Short mmCIF file of C-alpha atoms and ligand atoms in Angstrom, two decimals:
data_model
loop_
_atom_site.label_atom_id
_atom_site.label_comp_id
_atom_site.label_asym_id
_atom_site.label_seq_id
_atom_site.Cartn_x
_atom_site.Cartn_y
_atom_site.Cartn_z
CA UNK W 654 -44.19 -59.19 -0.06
CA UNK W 655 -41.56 -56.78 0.07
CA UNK W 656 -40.99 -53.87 -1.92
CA UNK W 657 -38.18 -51.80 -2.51
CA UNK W 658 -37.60 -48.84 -0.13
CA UNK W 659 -39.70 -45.90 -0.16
CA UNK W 660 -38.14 -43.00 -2.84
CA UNK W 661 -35.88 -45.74 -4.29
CA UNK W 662 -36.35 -47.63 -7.47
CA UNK W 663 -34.94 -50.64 -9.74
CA UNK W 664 -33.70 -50.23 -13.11
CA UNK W 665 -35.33 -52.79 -14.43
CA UNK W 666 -33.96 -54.27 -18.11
CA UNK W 667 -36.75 -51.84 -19.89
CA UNK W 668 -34.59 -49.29 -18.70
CA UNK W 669 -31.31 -49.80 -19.36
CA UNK W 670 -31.31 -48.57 -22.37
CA UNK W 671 -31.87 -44.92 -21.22
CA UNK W 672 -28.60 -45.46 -18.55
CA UNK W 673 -27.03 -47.06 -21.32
CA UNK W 674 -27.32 -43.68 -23.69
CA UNK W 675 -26.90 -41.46 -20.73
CA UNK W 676 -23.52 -42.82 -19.44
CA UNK W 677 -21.74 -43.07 -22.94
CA UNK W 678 -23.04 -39.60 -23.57
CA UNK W 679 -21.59 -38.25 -20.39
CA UNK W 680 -18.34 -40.46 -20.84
CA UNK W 681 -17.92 -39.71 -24.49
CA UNK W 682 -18.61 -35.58 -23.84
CA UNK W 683 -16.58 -35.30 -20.21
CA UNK W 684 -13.29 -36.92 -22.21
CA UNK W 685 -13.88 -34.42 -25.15
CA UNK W 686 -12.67 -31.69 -22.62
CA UNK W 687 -10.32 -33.43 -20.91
CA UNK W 688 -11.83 -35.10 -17.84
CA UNK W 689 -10.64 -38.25 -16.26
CA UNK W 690 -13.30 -40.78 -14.56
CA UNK W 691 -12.73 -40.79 -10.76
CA UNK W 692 -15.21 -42.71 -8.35
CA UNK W 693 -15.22 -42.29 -4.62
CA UNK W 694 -16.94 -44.51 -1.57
CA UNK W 695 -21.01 -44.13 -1.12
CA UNK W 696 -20.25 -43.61 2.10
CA UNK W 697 -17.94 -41.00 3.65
CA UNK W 698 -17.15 -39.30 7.56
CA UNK W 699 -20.47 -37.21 8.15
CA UNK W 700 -17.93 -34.58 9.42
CA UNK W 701 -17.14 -33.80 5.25
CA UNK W 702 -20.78 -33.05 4.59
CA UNK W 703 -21.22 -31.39 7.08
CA UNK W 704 -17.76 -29.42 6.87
CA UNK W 705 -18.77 -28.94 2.99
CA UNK W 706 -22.37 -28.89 2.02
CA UNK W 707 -22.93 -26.70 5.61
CA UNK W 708 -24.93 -28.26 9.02
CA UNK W 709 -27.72 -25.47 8.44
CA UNK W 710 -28.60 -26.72 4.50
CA UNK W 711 -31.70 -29.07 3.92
CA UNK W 712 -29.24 -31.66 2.88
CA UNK W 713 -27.39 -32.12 5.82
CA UNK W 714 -30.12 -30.79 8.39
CA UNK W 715 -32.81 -32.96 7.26
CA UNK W 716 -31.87 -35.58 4.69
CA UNK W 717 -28.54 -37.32 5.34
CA UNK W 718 -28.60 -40.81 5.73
CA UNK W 719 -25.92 -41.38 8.34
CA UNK W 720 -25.29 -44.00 10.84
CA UNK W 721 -22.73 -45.02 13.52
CA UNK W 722 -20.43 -48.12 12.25
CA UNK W 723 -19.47 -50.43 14.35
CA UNK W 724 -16.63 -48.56 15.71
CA UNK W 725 -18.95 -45.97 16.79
CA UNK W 726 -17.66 -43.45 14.24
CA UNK W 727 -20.23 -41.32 12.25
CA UNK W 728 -20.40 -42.30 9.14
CA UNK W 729 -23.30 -40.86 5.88
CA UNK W 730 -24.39 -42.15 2.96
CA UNK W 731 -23.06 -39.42 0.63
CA UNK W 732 -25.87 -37.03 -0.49
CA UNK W 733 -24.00 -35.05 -3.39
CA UNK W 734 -20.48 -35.79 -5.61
CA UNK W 735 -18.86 -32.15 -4.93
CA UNK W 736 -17.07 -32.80 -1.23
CA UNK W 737 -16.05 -36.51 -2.37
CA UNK W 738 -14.20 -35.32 -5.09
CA UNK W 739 -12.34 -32.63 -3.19
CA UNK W 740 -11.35 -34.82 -0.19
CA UNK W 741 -10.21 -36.97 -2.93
CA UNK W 742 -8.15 -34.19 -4.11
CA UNK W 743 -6.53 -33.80 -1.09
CA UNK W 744 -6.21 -37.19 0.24
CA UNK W 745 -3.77 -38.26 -3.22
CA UNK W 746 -1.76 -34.96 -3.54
CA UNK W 747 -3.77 -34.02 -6.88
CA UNK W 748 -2.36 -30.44 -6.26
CA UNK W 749 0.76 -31.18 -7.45
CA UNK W 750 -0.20 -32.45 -10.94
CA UNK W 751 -0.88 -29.89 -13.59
CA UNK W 752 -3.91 -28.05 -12.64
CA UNK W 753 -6.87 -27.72 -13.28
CA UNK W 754 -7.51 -31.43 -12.35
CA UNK W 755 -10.91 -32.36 -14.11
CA UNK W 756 -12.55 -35.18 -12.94
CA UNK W 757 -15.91 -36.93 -13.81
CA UNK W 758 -18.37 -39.63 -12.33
CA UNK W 759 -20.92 -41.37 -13.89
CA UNK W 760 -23.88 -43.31 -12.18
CA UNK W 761 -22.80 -42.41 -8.74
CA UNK W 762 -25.83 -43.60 -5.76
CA UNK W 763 -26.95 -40.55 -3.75
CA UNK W 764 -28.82 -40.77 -0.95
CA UNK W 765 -31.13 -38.22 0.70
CA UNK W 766 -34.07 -38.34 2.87
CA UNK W 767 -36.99 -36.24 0.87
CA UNK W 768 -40.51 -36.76 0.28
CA UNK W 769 -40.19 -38.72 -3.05
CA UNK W 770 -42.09 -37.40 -6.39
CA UNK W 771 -41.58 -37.67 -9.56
CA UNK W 772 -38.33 -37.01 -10.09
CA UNK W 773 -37.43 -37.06 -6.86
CA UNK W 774 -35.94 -40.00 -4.93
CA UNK W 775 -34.53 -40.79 -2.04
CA UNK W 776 -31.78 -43.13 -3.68
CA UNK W 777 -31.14 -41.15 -7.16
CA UNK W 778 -28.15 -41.32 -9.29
CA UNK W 779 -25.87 -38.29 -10.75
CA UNK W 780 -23.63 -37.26 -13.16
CA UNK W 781 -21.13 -35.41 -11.71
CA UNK W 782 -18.09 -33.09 -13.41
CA UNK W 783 -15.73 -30.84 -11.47
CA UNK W 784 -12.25 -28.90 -12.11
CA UNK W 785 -10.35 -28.30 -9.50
CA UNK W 786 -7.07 -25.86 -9.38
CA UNK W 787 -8.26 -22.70 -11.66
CA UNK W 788 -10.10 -20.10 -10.65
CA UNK W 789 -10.58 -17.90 -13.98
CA UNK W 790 -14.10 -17.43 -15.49
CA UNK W 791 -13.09 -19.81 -18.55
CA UNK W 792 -13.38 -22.52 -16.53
CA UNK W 793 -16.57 -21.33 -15.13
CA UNK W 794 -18.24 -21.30 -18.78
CA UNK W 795 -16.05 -24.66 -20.14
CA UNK W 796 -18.43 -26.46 -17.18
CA UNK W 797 -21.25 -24.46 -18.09
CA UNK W 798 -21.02 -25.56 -21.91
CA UNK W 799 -20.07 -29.02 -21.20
CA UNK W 800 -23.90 -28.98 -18.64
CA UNK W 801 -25.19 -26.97 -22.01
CA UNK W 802 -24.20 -29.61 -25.29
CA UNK W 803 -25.12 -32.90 -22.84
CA UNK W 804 -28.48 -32.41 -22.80
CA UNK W 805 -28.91 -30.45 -25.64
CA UNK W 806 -26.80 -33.13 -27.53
CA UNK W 807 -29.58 -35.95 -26.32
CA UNK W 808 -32.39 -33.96 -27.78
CA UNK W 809 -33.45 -32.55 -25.11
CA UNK W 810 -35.05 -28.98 -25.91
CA UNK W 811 -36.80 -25.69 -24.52
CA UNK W 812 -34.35 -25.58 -22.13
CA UNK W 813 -33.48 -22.63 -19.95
CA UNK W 814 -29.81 -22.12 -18.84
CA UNK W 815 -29.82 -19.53 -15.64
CA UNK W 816 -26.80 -17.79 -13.85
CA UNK W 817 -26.25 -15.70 -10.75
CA UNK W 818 -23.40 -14.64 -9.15
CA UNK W 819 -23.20 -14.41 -5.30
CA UNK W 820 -19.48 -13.60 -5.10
CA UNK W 821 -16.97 -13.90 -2.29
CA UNK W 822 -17.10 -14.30 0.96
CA UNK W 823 -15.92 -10.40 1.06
CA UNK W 824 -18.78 -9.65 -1.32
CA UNK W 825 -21.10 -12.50 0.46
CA UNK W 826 -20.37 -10.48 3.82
CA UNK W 827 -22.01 -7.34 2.72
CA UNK W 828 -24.58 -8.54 0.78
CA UNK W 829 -26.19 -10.66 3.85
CA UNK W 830 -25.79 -7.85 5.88
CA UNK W 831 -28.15 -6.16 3.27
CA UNK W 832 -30.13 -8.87 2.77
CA UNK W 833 -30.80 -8.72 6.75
CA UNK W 834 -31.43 -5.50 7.00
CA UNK W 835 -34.39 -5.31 4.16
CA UNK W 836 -35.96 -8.92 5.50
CA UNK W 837 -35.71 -7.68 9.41
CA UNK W 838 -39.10 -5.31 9.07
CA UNK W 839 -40.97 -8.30 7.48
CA UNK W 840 -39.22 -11.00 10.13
CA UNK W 841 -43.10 -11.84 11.68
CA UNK W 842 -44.54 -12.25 8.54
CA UNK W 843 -42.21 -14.91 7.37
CA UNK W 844 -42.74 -18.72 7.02
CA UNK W 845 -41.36 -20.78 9.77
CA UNK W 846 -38.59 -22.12 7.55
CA UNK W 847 -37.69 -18.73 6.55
CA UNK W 848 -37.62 -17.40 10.28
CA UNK W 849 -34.82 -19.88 10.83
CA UNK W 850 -33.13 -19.12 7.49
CA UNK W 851 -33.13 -15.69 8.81
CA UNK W 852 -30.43 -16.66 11.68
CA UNK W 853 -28.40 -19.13 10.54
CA UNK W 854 -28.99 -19.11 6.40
CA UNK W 855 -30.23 -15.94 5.07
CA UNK W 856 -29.35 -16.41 1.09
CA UNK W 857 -31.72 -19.05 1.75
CA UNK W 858 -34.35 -17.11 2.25
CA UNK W 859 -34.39 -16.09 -2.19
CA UNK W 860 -35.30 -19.82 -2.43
CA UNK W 861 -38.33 -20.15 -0.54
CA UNK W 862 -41.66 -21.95 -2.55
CA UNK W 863 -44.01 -20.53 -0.12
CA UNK W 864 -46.39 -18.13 -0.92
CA UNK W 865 -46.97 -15.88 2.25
CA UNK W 866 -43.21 -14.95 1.59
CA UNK W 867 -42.97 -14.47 -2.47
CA UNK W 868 -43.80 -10.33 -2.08
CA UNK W 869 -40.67 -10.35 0.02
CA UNK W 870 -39.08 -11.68 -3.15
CA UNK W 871 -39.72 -8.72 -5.34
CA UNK W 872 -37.59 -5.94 -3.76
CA UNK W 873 -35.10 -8.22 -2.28
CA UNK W 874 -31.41 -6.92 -2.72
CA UNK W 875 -29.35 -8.15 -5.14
CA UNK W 876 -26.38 -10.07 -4.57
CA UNK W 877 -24.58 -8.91 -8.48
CA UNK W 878 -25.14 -5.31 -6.45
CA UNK W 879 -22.54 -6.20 -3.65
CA UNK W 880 -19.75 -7.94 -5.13
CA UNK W 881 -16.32 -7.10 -4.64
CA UNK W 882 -14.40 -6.25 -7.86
CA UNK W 883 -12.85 -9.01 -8.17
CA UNK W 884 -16.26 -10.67 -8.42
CA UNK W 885 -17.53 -8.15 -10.26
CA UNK W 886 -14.57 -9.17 -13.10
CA UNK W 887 -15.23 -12.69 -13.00
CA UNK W 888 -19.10 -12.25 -13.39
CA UNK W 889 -18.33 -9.81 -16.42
CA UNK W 890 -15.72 -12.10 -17.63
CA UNK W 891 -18.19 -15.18 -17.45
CA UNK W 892 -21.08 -13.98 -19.12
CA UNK W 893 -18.91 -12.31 -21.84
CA UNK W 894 -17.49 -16.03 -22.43
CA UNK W 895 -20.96 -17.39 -22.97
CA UNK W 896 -22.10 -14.73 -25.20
CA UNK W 897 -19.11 -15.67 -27.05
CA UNK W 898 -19.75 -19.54 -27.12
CA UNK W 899 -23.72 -18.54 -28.25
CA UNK W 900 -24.83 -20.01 -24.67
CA UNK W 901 -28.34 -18.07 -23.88
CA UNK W 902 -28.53 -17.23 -20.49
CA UNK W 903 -31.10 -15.76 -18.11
CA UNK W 904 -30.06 -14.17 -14.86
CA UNK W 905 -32.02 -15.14 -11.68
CA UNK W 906 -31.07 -12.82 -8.95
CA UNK W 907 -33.03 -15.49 -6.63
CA UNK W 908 -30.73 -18.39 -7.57
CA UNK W 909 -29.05 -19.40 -4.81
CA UNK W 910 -28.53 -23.15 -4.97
CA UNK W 911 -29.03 -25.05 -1.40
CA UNK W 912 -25.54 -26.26 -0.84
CA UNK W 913 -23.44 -23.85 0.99
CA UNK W 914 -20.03 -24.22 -0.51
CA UNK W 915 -20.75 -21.88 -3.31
CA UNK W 916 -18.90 -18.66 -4.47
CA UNK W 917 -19.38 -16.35 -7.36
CA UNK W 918 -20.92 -18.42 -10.09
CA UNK W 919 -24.10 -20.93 -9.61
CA UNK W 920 -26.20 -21.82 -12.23
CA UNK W 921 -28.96 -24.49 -13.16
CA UNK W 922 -30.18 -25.78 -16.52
CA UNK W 923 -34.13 -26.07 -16.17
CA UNK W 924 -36.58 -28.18 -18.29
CA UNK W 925 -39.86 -26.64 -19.53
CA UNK W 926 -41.78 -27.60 -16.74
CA UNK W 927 -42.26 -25.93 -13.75
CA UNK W 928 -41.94 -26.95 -10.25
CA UNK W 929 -39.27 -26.95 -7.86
CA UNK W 930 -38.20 -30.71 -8.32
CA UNK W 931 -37.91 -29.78 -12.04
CA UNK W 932 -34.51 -28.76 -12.15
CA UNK W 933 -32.18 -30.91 -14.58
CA UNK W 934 -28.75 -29.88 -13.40
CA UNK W 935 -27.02 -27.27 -11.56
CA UNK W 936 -23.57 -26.52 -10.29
CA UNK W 937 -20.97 -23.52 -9.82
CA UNK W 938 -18.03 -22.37 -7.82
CA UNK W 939 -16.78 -23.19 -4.90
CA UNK W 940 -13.62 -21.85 -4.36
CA UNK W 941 -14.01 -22.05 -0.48
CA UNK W 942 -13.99 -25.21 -0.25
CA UNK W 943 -10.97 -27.26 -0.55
CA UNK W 944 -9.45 -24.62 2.40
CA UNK W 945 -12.56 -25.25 4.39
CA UNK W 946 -11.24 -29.32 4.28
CA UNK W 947 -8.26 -28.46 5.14
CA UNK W 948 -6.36 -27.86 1.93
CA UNK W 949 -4.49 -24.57 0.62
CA UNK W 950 -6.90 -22.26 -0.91
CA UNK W 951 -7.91 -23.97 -4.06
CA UNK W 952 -10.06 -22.90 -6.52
CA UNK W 953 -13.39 -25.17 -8.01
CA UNK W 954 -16.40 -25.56 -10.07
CA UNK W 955 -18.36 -28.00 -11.34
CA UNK W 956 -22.24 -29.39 -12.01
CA UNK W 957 -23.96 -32.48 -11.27
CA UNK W 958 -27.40 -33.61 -13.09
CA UNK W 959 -29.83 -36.52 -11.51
CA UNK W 960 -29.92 -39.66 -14.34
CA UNK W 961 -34.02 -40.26 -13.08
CA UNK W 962 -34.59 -36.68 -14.44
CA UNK W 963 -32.91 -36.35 -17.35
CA UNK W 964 -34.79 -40.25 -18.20
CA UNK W 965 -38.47 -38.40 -16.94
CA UNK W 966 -37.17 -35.11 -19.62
CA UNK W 967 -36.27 -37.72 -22.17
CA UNK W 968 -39.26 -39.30 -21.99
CA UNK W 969 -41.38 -36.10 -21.69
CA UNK W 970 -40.45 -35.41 -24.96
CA UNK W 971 -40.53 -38.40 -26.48
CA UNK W 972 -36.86 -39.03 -26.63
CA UNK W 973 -36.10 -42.92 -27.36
CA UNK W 974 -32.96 -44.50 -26.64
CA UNK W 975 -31.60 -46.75 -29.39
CA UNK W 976 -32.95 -50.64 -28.62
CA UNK W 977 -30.62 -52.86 -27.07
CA UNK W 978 -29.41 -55.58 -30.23
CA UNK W 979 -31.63 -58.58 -30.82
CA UNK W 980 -30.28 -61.55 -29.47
CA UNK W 981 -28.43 -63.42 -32.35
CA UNK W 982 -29.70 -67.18 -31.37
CA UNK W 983 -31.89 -69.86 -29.03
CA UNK W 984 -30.85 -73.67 -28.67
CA UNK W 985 -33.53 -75.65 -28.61
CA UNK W 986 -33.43 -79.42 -28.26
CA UNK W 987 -35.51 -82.83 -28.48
CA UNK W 988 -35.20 -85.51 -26.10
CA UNK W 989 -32.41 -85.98 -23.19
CA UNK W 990 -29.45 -87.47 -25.67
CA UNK W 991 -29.42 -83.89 -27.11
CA UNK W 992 -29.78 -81.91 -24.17
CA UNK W 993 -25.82 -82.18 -23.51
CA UNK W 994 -24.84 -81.50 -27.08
CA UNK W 995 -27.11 -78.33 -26.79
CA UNK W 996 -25.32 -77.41 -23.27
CA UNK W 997 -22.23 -77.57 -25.16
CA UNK W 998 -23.56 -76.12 -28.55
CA UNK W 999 -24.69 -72.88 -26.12
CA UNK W 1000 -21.44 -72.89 -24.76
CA UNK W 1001 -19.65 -72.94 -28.23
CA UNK W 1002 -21.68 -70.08 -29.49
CA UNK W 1003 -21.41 -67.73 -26.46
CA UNK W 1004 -17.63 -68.36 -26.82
CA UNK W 1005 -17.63 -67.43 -30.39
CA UNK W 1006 -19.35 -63.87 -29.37
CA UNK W 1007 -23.00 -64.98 -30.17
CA UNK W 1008 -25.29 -64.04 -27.68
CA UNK W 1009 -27.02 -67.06 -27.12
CA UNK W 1010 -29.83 -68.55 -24.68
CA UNK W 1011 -30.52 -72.48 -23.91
CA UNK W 1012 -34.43 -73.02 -24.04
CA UNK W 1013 -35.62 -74.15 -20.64
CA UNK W 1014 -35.56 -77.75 -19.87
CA UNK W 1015 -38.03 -80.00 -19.91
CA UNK W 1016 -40.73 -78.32 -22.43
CA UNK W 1017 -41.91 -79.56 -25.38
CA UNK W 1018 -40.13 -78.62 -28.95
CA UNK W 1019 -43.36 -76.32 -29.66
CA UNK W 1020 -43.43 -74.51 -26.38
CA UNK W 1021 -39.07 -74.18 -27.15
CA UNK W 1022 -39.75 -72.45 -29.97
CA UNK W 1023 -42.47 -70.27 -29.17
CA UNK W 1024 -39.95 -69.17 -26.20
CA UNK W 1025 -37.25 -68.79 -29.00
CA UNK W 1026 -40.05 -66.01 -30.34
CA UNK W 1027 -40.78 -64.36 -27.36
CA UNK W 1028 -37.01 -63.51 -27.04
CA UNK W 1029 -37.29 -62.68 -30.18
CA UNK W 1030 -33.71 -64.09 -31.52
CA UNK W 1031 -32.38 -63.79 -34.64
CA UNK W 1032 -31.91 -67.60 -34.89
CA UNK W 1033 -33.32 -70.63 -33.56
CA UNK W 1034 -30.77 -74.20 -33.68
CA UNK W 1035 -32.14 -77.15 -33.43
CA UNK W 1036 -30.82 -80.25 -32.24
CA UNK W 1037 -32.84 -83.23 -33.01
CA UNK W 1038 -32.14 -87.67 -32.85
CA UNK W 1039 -31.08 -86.41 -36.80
CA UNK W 1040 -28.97 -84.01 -36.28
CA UNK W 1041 -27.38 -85.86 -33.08
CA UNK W 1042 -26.24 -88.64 -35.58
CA UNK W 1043 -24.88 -86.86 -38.18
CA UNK W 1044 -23.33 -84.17 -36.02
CA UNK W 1045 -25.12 -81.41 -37.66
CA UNK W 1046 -27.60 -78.73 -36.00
CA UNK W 1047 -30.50 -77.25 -37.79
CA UNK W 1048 -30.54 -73.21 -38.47
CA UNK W 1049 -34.11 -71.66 -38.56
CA UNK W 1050 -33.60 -67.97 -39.66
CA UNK W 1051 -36.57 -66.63 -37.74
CA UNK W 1052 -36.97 -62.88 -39.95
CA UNK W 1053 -37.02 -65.17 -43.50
CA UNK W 1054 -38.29 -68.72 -42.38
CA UNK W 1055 -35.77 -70.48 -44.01
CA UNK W 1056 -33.58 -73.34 -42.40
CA UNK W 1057 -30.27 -74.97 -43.47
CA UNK W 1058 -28.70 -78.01 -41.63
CA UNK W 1059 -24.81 -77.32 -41.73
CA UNK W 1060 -22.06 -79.21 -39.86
CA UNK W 1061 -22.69 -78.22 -35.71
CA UNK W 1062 -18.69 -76.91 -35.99
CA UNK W 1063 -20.07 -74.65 -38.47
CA UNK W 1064 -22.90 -73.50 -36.40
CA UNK W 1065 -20.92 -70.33 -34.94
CA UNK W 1066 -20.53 -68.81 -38.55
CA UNK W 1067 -24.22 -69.80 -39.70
CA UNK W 1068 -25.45 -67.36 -37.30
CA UNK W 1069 -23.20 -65.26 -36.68
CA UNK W 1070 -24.38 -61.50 -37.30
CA UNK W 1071 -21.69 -60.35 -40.16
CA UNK W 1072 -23.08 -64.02 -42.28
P1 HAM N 1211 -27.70 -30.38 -6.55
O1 HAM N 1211 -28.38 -29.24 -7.20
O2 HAM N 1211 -27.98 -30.63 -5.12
O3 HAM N 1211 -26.14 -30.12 -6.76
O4 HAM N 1211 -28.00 -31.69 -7.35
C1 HAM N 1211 -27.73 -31.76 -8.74
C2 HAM N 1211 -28.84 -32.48 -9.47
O5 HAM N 1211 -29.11 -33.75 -8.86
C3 HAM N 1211 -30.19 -31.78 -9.43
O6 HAM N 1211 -30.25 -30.77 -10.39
C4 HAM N 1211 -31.13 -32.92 -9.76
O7 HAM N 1211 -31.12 -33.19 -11.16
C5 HAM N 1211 -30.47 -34.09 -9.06
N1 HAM N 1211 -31.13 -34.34 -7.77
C6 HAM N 1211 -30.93 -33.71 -6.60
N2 HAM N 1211 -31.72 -34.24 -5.64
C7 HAM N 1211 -32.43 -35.22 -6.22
C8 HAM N 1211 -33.40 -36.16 -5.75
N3 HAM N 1211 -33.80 -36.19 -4.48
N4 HAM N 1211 -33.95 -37.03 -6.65
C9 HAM N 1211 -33.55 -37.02 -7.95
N5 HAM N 1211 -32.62 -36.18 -8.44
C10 HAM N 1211 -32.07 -35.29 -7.59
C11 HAM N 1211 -25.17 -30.95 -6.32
O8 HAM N 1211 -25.34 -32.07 -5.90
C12 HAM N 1211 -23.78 -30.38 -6.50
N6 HAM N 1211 -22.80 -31.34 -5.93
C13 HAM N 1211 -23.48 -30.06 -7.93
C14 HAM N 1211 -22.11 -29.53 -8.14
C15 HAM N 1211 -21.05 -30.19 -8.64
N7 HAM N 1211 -21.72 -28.31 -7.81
C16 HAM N 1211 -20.44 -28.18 -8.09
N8 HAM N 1211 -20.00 -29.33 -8.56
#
C-alpha cells in the first residue's frame, strides 16, 4: 500500500479545524496592520535560493528539493517565503508604490529535505509576513508585535520572544574577523560541521547543538560589540520600541538564524519546550537582499512561523479550535420511486444553503438513519410511498425527537438553522 512521502503529512478533516483557526487568525491580524495577501509559485529558479538564502546554509546545501525541468533549467521546490516575495517585488515594479509594501501569505507548501520529527517535516506549511521599502527600527518591532499578539492571541503561553542584532555588512565584516580570530586556537577541537562553518560560514558556528563545541560558546565575541553606529542606533531604537509596546524580550548573543540574508535584527519566538526543532517563528532584516537580486538597495524584514508547530503548541497546551458546524440535514428514502424525489430534495436543500447529505443507496431505512446519526445532522427528511403521494417529506428533529410532515416546498425552511 502506499503511504504518503516520508516527513510529509495529510490534513486529514480532524484537522481542519486547527488550519481553519490558524489562517483567519493570520488573515484577520496581517490586514489589521495593513498587509495585503500575495502568493508566489512552489517552485522557483534554484539560482534565487541560492542567490538569497546563501549556497553554504543547511537549506540550500543540504535540503533543497530541486530538479531539472524539461528544458534542462534548474528549477527548486521553494524552501522558505522571504526570496519569493522579494523577486516578486522586483519582477511587478512594487518599488514605485508607496513604500513600505507589506505583504502576507498564508498556508504556503515548503519543502526541505530534513530528518523529519515532530515538528519537523519535510513538506511543512508557513505563515509568512514581510515589509519591504523601510528600513527604520519601527518597522522592525511592528513585525515583531504582529509575530508577538498571533500566537499570544490563540492562547498560546510561556512564550519567550528573543532578539539579537548582527548588524551590517560593515559591522558583520569586523565582527567575523573577531569571531575568527577567538575560534582559530580551538579550530582542531571543533565538530566537523563547525570546521567547515569556520571557512565558508563562521556566524554559524553560535548555532551549533553539539556538545564537544558548547565551551567555545561561552566566551565567544559578541556581535552587539561590533556594530557600526548606524547599527548600533537601530538596535537601541528597536529595543526602546518594544519596551514601549510592553514586548518582553531576551537577548541571545548566539542567535543567528540559518538563512544568510540577514542584517541587524533577527529574532525567534520560542515555545516552552526545549529542543532545537522547537522554535515557533522567527524572522528579521534583510536589507541586503533585494540588491543582492538585482534590485536598488532596498530595505526588508519580516517573520515566517511553520502551521504543524504552532498545531503541535496548540495542542500541547490544550488549545481547541472551535468545532466545525453540525451538518443541518440527511435525506433518507424508502424504495426506488423516492430515490429521485430525494436526489432532487438534496439538491433543493443544498441550493437553499443547507448543508445536506443523500444517505447511501441501496440500505435499508434503519441502517439510513443510523448513518443520519453517525453524521450526526441536525435533521433527518424522510421520504416515504406517503409522503411521495401527497408531496410532503417528513422532518425528524434529531436533538428533540420530534417530527412534523410539512409540504416538501417547505422543507428548506423546516430545517433551516435560523427556524
Ligand atoms: P525559518 O526560521 O527558516 O525562517 O522558518 C520559519 C519557521 O518555519 C520556523 O520557525 C518553523 O516554525 C518553521 N519551519 C522551518 N523548518 C521547518 C520544518 N522542516 N518543519 C516544520 N516547520 C518548519 C524563514 O523561513 C524565513 N523566510 C523567515 C523570514 C521571513 N525572515 C524574514 N522574513
Amino acid at each position: 500500500m502506499y503511504k504518503a512521502p516520508r516527513g510529509t503529512a495529510d490534513i486529514l478533516p480532524e484537522e481542519q479545524p486547527y488550519w481553519r483557526l490558524i489562517e483567519a487568525h493570520a488573515s484577520a491580524l496581517c490586514e489589521q496592520y495593513g498587509y495585503q495577501r500575495i502568493d508566489t509559485p512552489v517552485f522557483e529558479e534554484s539560482e534565487l535560493f541560492a542567490r538569497s538564502v546563501g549556497g553554504a546554509t543547511d537549506v540550500i546545501e543540504k535540503e533543497t528539493y530541486s530538479f531539472a525541468d524539461r528544458s534542462g533549467d534548474w528549477m527548486t521546490l521553494r524552501p522558505e517565503g522571504t526570496a519569493a516575495v522579494c523577486r516578486a517585488y522586483l519582477e511587478h515594479g512594487m518599488r514605485v508604490l508607496p513604500q513600505p509594501v507589506r505583504l502576507y501569505s498564508v498556508r504556503v507548501p515548503m519543502f526541505r529535505y530534513d530528518r523529519p520529527q515532530a515538528g519537523r517535516q519535510r513538506q511543512f506549511h508557513q505563515i509568512n509576513v514581510e515589509a519591504i521599502g523601510n528600513g527604520d527600527a519601527s518597522l522592525d518591532a511592528e513585525i515583531i508585535e504582529l509575530a508577538w499578539r498571533f500566537f499570544a492571541e490563540l492562547g498560546l503561553h510561556d512564550l519567550d520572544l528573543i532578539i539579537n542584532s548582527i548588524g551590517d555588512r560593515d559591522s558583520r565584516a569586523s565582527y567575523v574577523e573577531a569571531l575568527l580570530s577567538y575560534y582559530h586556537p580551538h579550530i582542531e577541537s571543533l565538530c566537523p560541521d563547525c570546521k567547515s562553518r569556520f571557512k565558508t560560514n563562521p556566524l554559524r558556528l553560535l548555532d551549533c547543538k553539539k556538545q564537544s563545541c558548547q565551551p567555545y560558546l561561552v566566551d565567544a565575541p559578541r556581535s552587539v560589540d561590533h556594530l557600526t553606529d548606524d547599527s548600533r542606533k537601530h538596535w537601541d531604537d528597536l529595543t526602546g520600541y518594544l519596551t514601549t509596546l510592553g514586548l518582553d524580550y531576551t537577548v541571545d548573543h548566539r542567535l543567528v538564524r540559518g538563512l544568510d540574508y540577514y542584517s541587524r535584527t533577527v529574532f525567534e519566538i520560542q515555545p516552552p519546550v526545549e529542543g532545537a526543532q522547537s522554535t515557533l517563528g522567527g524572522g528579521g532584516r534583510y536589507d541586503g537582499l533585494i540588491e543582492q537580486l538585482g534590485g536598488q538597495p532596498t530595505p526588508g524584514v519580516g517573520f515566517a512561523c511553520g502551521v504543524e508547530r504552532v498545531i503541535l503548541n496548540l495542542k500541547r497546551q490544550g488549545i481547541e479550535p472551535p468545532r466545525a458546524g453540525e451538518l443541518d440535514a440527511v435525506v433518507v428514502y424508502m424504495g426506488d420511486p423516492a430515490k429521485e424525489a430525494a436526489v432532487m430534495l438534496a439538491s433543493k436543500l443544498r441550493a437553499a444553503g443547507v448543508q445536506t447529505v443523500l444517505a447511501p443507496a441501496g440500505r435499508s431505512l434503519k441502517a439510513q438513519m443510523r448513518y443520519a446519526s453517525s453524521l450526526a445532522a441536525a435533521h433527518v427528511l424522510v421520504l416515504g410511498e406517503d409522503e411521495l403521494a401527497q408531496g410532503t417529506v417528513t422532518v425528524k428533529d434529531m436533538a428533540g425527537g420530534e417530527q412534523r410532515q410539512v409540504p416538501l416546498d417547505d422543507a428548506p425552511a423546516a430545517v433551516s438553522r435560523s427556524s
